[in-house]
Tab-separated table of C-alpha atoms and ligand atoms in Angstrom:
chain	number	residue	atom	x	y	z
N	1	MET	CA	21.662	25.551	2.719
N	2	ARG	CA	22.499	22.860	4.845
N	3	LEU	CA	20.307	21.398	7.445
N	4	VAL	CA	20.018	18.193	9.428
N	5	PHE	CA	16.510	16.499	10.669
N	6	ILE	CA	16.689	14.551	13.961
N	7	GLY	CA	14.172	12.839	15.445
N	8	PRO	CA	12.996	9.190	16.536
N	9	ALA	CA	11.881	6.586	14.056
N	10	GLY	CA	8.326	7.332	13.122
N	11	ALA	CA	8.821	11.141	13.724
N	12	GLY	CA	8.004	11.927	10.188
N	13	LYS	CA	11.724	12.986	9.041
N	14	GLY	CA	11.261	10.963	5.742
N	15	THR	CA	8.077	12.760	4.674
N	16	GLN	CA	8.951	16.147	5.769
N	17	SER	CA	12.555	15.630	4.168
N	18	GLU	CA	11.122	15.016	0.980
N	19	ARG	CA	8.670	18.123	0.778
N	20	LEU	CA	11.414	20.359	2.180
N	21	VAL	CA	14.239	19.253	-0.222
N	22	LYS	CA	11.519	20.223	-3.225
N	23	TYR	CA	10.867	23.560	-1.858
N	24	LEU	CA	14.538	24.436	-1.292
N	25	GLY	CA	16.045	22.914	-4.552
N	26	ILE	CA	18.609	20.810	-2.524
N	27	PRO	CA	19.456	17.076	-2.555
N	28	HIS	CA	17.954	14.841	0.214
N	29	LEU	CA	20.693	12.750	1.811
N	30	SER	CA	19.034	9.775	3.830
N	31	THR	CA	21.340	7.583	5.248
N	32	GLY	CA	18.598	4.867	5.720
N	33	ASP	CA	17.677	4.940	2.062
N	34	MET	CA	21.111	4.709	0.925
N	35	LEU	CA	21.552	1.498	3.235
N	36	ARG	CA	18.225	0.295	1.984
N	37	GLU	CA	19.360	0.876	-1.388
N	38	ALA	CA	22.772	-1.176	-0.563
N	39	ARG	CA	20.751	-4.084	0.865
N	40	LYS	CA	18.489	-4.274	-2.287
N	41	GLN	CA	21.810	-4.513	-4.340
N	42	LYS	CA	23.119	-6.905	-2.211
N	43	THR	CA	26.515	-4.781	-2.075
N	44	PRO	CA	29.188	-6.323	0.877
N	45	LEU	CA	28.328	-3.047	2.566
N	46	GLY	CA	24.653	-3.633	2.312
N	47	GLU	CA	24.987	-7.233	3.590
N	48	ILE	CA	26.918	-6.031	6.649
N	49	ALA	CA	24.149	-3.263	7.384
N	50	ASP	CA	21.295	-5.705	6.978
N	51	ARG	CA	22.198	-7.416	10.461
N	52	TYR	CA	22.338	-4.166	12.441
N	53	MET	CA	18.992	-2.663	10.731
N	54	LEU	CA	17.110	-5.809	11.071
N	55	SER	CA	18.359	-5.768	14.983
N	56	GLY	CA	17.340	-2.226	15.378
N	57	GLN	CA	20.882	-1.034	15.912
N	58	LEU	CA	22.886	1.699	14.403
N	59	VAL	CA	25.040	0.615	11.494
N	60	PRO	CA	28.766	1.110	12.347
N	61	ASP	CA	29.755	4.804	11.943
N	62	PRO	CA	32.966	3.756	9.484
N	63	ILE	CA	30.343	2.685	6.881
N	64	ILE	CA	28.279	5.529	7.315
N	65	LEU	CA	30.772	7.783	6.925
N	66	SER	CA	32.085	6.451	4.057
N	67	LEU	CA	28.373	6.277	2.535
N	68	VAL	CA	28.150	9.986	3.302
N	69	GLY	CA	31.742	11.213	2.527
N	70	ASP	CA	31.152	9.858	-0.871
N	71	ARG	CA	27.827	11.283	-1.694
N	72	LEU	CA	28.869	14.901	-0.410
N	73	ASP	CA	31.805	14.783	-3.074
N	74	GLN	CA	29.071	14.719	-6.013
N	75	PRO	CA	28.445	17.850	-7.428
N	76	ASP	CA	24.635	18.196	-6.667
N	77	CYS	CA	25.745	18.811	-3.004
N	78	GLN	CA	27.370	22.164	-3.766
N	79	ALA	CA	24.136	23.491	-3.790
N	80	GLY	CA	23.273	22.515	-0.326
N	81	ALA	CA	21.968	19.546	1.355
N	82	LEU	CA	19.201	18.148	3.836
N	83	PHE	CA	20.588	15.164	6.073
N	84	ASP	CA	17.869	13.100	6.892
N	85	GLY	CA	18.552	10.351	9.664
N	86	PHE	CA	22.259	11.433	9.777
N	87	PRO	CA	24.528	11.884	11.805
N	88	ARG	CA	23.094	9.637	14.626
N	89	THR	CA	25.940	9.842	16.863
N	90	ILE	CA	28.695	12.274	18.158
N	91	ARG	CA	31.273	10.885	15.816
N	92	GLN	CA	29.429	11.114	12.936
N	93	ALA	CA	28.233	14.822	13.945
N	94	LYS	CA	32.016	15.700	14.470
N	95	THR	CA	33.070	14.073	11.052
N	96	LEU	CA	30.504	15.905	9.623
N	97	ASP	CA	31.239	19.289	11.064
N	98	ASP	CA	35.384	18.800	9.527
N	99	SER	CA	34.240	17.832	6.356
N	100	LEU	CA	31.798	20.787	5.724
N	101	SER	CA	34.193	23.216	7.239
N	102	GLU	CA	36.898	21.961	5.113
N	103	ARG	CA	34.734	22.982	2.105
N	104	ARG	CA	33.551	25.723	3.903
N	105	THR	CA	30.073	25.300	3.944
N	106	PRO	CA	29.154	24.759	7.602
N	107	LEU	CA	25.690	23.484	8.912
N	108	ASP	CA	22.848	26.343	8.820
N	109	LEU	CA	20.463	24.797	10.993
N	110	VAL	CA	19.281	21.609	12.720
N	111	ILE	CA	15.506	20.712	13.269
N	112	GLU	CA	14.429	18.337	15.984
N	113	LEU	CA	10.907	16.740	15.238
N	114	GLN	CA	9.132	16.052	18.430
N	115	VAL	CA	6.632	13.404	18.748
N	116	SER	CA	5.092	11.478	21.574
N	117	ASP	CA	6.192	8.234	22.220
N	118	GLU	CA	2.463	6.917	21.665
N	119	SER	CA	1.981	8.571	18.430
N	120	LEU	CA	5.317	7.130	17.182
N	121	LYS	CA	4.155	3.727	18.060
N	122	GLN	CA	1.121	4.100	16.122
N	123	ARG	CA	2.723	5.675	12.988
N	124	LEU	CA	5.428	2.973	13.014
N	125	ALA	CA	2.659	-0.019	13.325
N	126	ALA	CA	0.836	1.833	10.420
N	127	ARG	CA	3.891	1.868	8.150
N	128	GLY	CA	4.895	-1.861	8.000
N	129	ARG	CA	8.619	-1.768	7.244
N	130	PRO	CA	10.556	-5.175	7.897
N	131	ASP	CA	12.165	-3.258	11.125
N	132	ASP	CA	8.928	-1.672	12.217
N	133	LYS	CA	8.119	-4.620	14.746
N	134	PRO	CA	7.670	-3.935	18.128
N	135	GLU	CA	10.417	-5.313	19.462
N	136	ILE	CA	12.787	-3.867	16.792
N	137	ILE	CA	10.942	-0.513	17.452
N	138	ALA	CA	11.938	-0.682	21.011
N	139	GLN	CA	15.466	-1.380	19.980
N	140	ARG	CA	15.523	1.596	17.803
N	141	ILE	CA	14.002	3.829	20.296
N	142	GLU	CA	16.460	2.879	22.763
N	143	SER	CA	19.372	3.538	20.209
N	144	TYR	CA	17.748	6.886	19.740
N	145	ARG	CA	17.720	7.717	23.447
N	146	LYS	CA	21.384	6.733	24.167
N	147	GLN	CA	23.360	7.555	20.991
N	148	THR	CA	21.257	10.201	19.254
N	149	GLN	CA	19.739	12.520	21.797
N	150	PRO	CA	23.104	13.688	23.018
N	151	LEU	CA	23.311	15.284	19.611
N	152	LEU	CA	20.614	17.917	20.509
N	153	ASP	CA	22.815	19.375	23.356
N	154	TYR	CA	25.925	19.296	20.884
N	155	TYR	CA	23.637	21.440	18.517
N	156	ALA	CA	21.846	23.594	20.817
N	157	GLU	CA	25.433	24.729	22.246
N	158	ARG	CA	26.029	25.839	18.887
N	159	GLY	CA	22.818	27.984	18.704
N	160	ILE	CA	21.634	26.216	15.509
N	161	LEU	CA	19.090	23.612	17.219
N	162	GLU	CA	15.520	24.636	16.867
N	163	ARG	CA	12.578	22.152	17.638
N	164	VAL	CA	9.383	21.677	15.894
N	165	SER	CA	6.268	19.711	17.175
N	166	GLY	CA	5.916	16.815	14.681
N	167	ASP	CA	2.231	16.015	16.185
N	168	GLY	CA	-0.682	17.010	13.555
N	169	SER	CA	-0.855	16.151	10.170
N	170	ALA	CA	1.829	16.096	7.275
N	171	ASP	CA	0.590	19.772	6.095
N	172	GLU	CA	0.642	21.075	9.597
N	173	VAL	CA	3.885	19.831	10.246
N	174	PHE	CA	5.299	21.238	7.117
N	175	ALA	CA	3.830	24.586	7.368
N	176	ARG	CA	5.871	24.755	11.093
N	177	ILE	CA	9.046	23.580	9.015
N	178	LYS	CA	8.916	25.906	6.216
N	179	HIS	CA	8.139	28.945	8.721
N	180	LEU	CA	11.299	28.212	10.471
N	181	VAL	CA	13.350	27.870	7.313
N	182	THR	CA	12.193	30.998	5.671
N	183	GLN	CA	12.871	32.773	8.543
N	184	ARG	CA	16.344	31.611	8.709
N	185	CYS	CA	16.970	31.801	5.222
N	186	SER	CA	15.293	32.338	1.858
N	187	PRO	CA	14.723	29.712	-0.648
N	188	LYS	CA	17.029	31.476	-2.711
N	189	THR	CA	19.885	31.925	-0.310
N	190	ALA	CA	19.076	28.347	0.691
N	191	ALA	CA	20.224	26.911	-3.065
N	192	GLY	CA	23.633	28.619	-2.328
N	193	GLU	CA	23.273	31.821	-4.590
S	201	AMP	P1	16.031	5.454	9.003
S	201	AMP	O1	15.318	4.968	7.966
S	201	AMP	O2	16.765	6.489	8.830
S	201	AMP	O3	15.032	4.894	10.112
S	201	AMP	O4	17.051	3.962	9.382
S	201	AMP	C1	16.654	2.640	9.510
S	201	AMP	C2	18.070	2.071	10.084
S	201	AMP	O5	19.469	2.115	9.365
S	201	AMP	C3	18.607	2.339	11.309
S	201	AMP	O6	17.650	1.548	12.283
S	201	AMP	C4	19.712	2.042	11.463
S	201	AMP	O7	20.083	0.730	11.971
S	201	AMP	C5	20.211	2.246	9.976
S	201	AMP	N1	20.673	3.716	9.987
S	201	AMP	C6	20.431	4.832	9.075
S	201	AMP	N2	21.043	6.047	9.185
S	201	AMP	C7	22.152	5.473	9.876
S	201	AMP	C8	22.975	6.246	10.704
S	201	AMP	N3	23.326	7.782	10.360
S	201	AMP	N4	24.208	5.878	11.696
S	201	AMP	C9	23.838	4.359	12.042
S	201	AMP	N5	22.655	3.538	11.400
S	201	AMP	C10	21.985	4.286	10.635
C-alpha cells in the first residue's frame, strides 16, 4: 500500500506515521527526517537544505526529488511506502505520480490531518525543534497554505483524498486513521501481497 500524509507542521504526521508503518509493515519515508539526517552528517545537500529549513521555507524541489528517488529505488519500498511530509508542492506530486506509475504501483490513499491553528501553535511550542520558533512557525504555516494546500484539490479530483481530524489524543487519532485504512485495504494486501 502507498499512502501520503498531508498536514501542517504540528498536525501529528510524524507520530501517526510511525504507528501506521508498524501496523502496515511498510517503510516510513519522511523527507523532513531525511533532510535532518543529511544536515547532521554535514553532507553538501544537508548544508544547502539547512538554510531553507531554518527559515521555514520549502527546500527546492530538485533536492527533495533526488532524495526521494534514491530512496524509492531501495528494495524495501517494493512492499509499499508511507510518504510523510512529501509531496509538498504540485511539482513534487506530479513527479511522484510519474515515478510510481512507471513502477506500476500508484498511490492508494492520501490522508489529510486537520488540526486547528490554535492547537498547532500549542503543539509546536511544546516540541522545541530549532525550526519551531514563533517566526519560523509562521513562515511554515504560510508555505503550507500557499504551496501544499493546492495538493488537496489535486488528490481530491483523483478520488484518493480522505480527511481525518487530528484533534484529540494520539490514540484517538490513530484509531480514526486505522479505521480508514482498513476500510480501503487490509494490512495483508497493504504489504503488497
Ligand atoms: P517536516 O519535518 O516535514 O516538518 O520538515 C521540516 C522542514 O524540512 C520543512 O519546513 C522544510 O523546510 C523541509 N522539508 C521537508 N520535506 C520537504 C518537502 N517535501 N519539500 C520541501 N521542503 C521540505
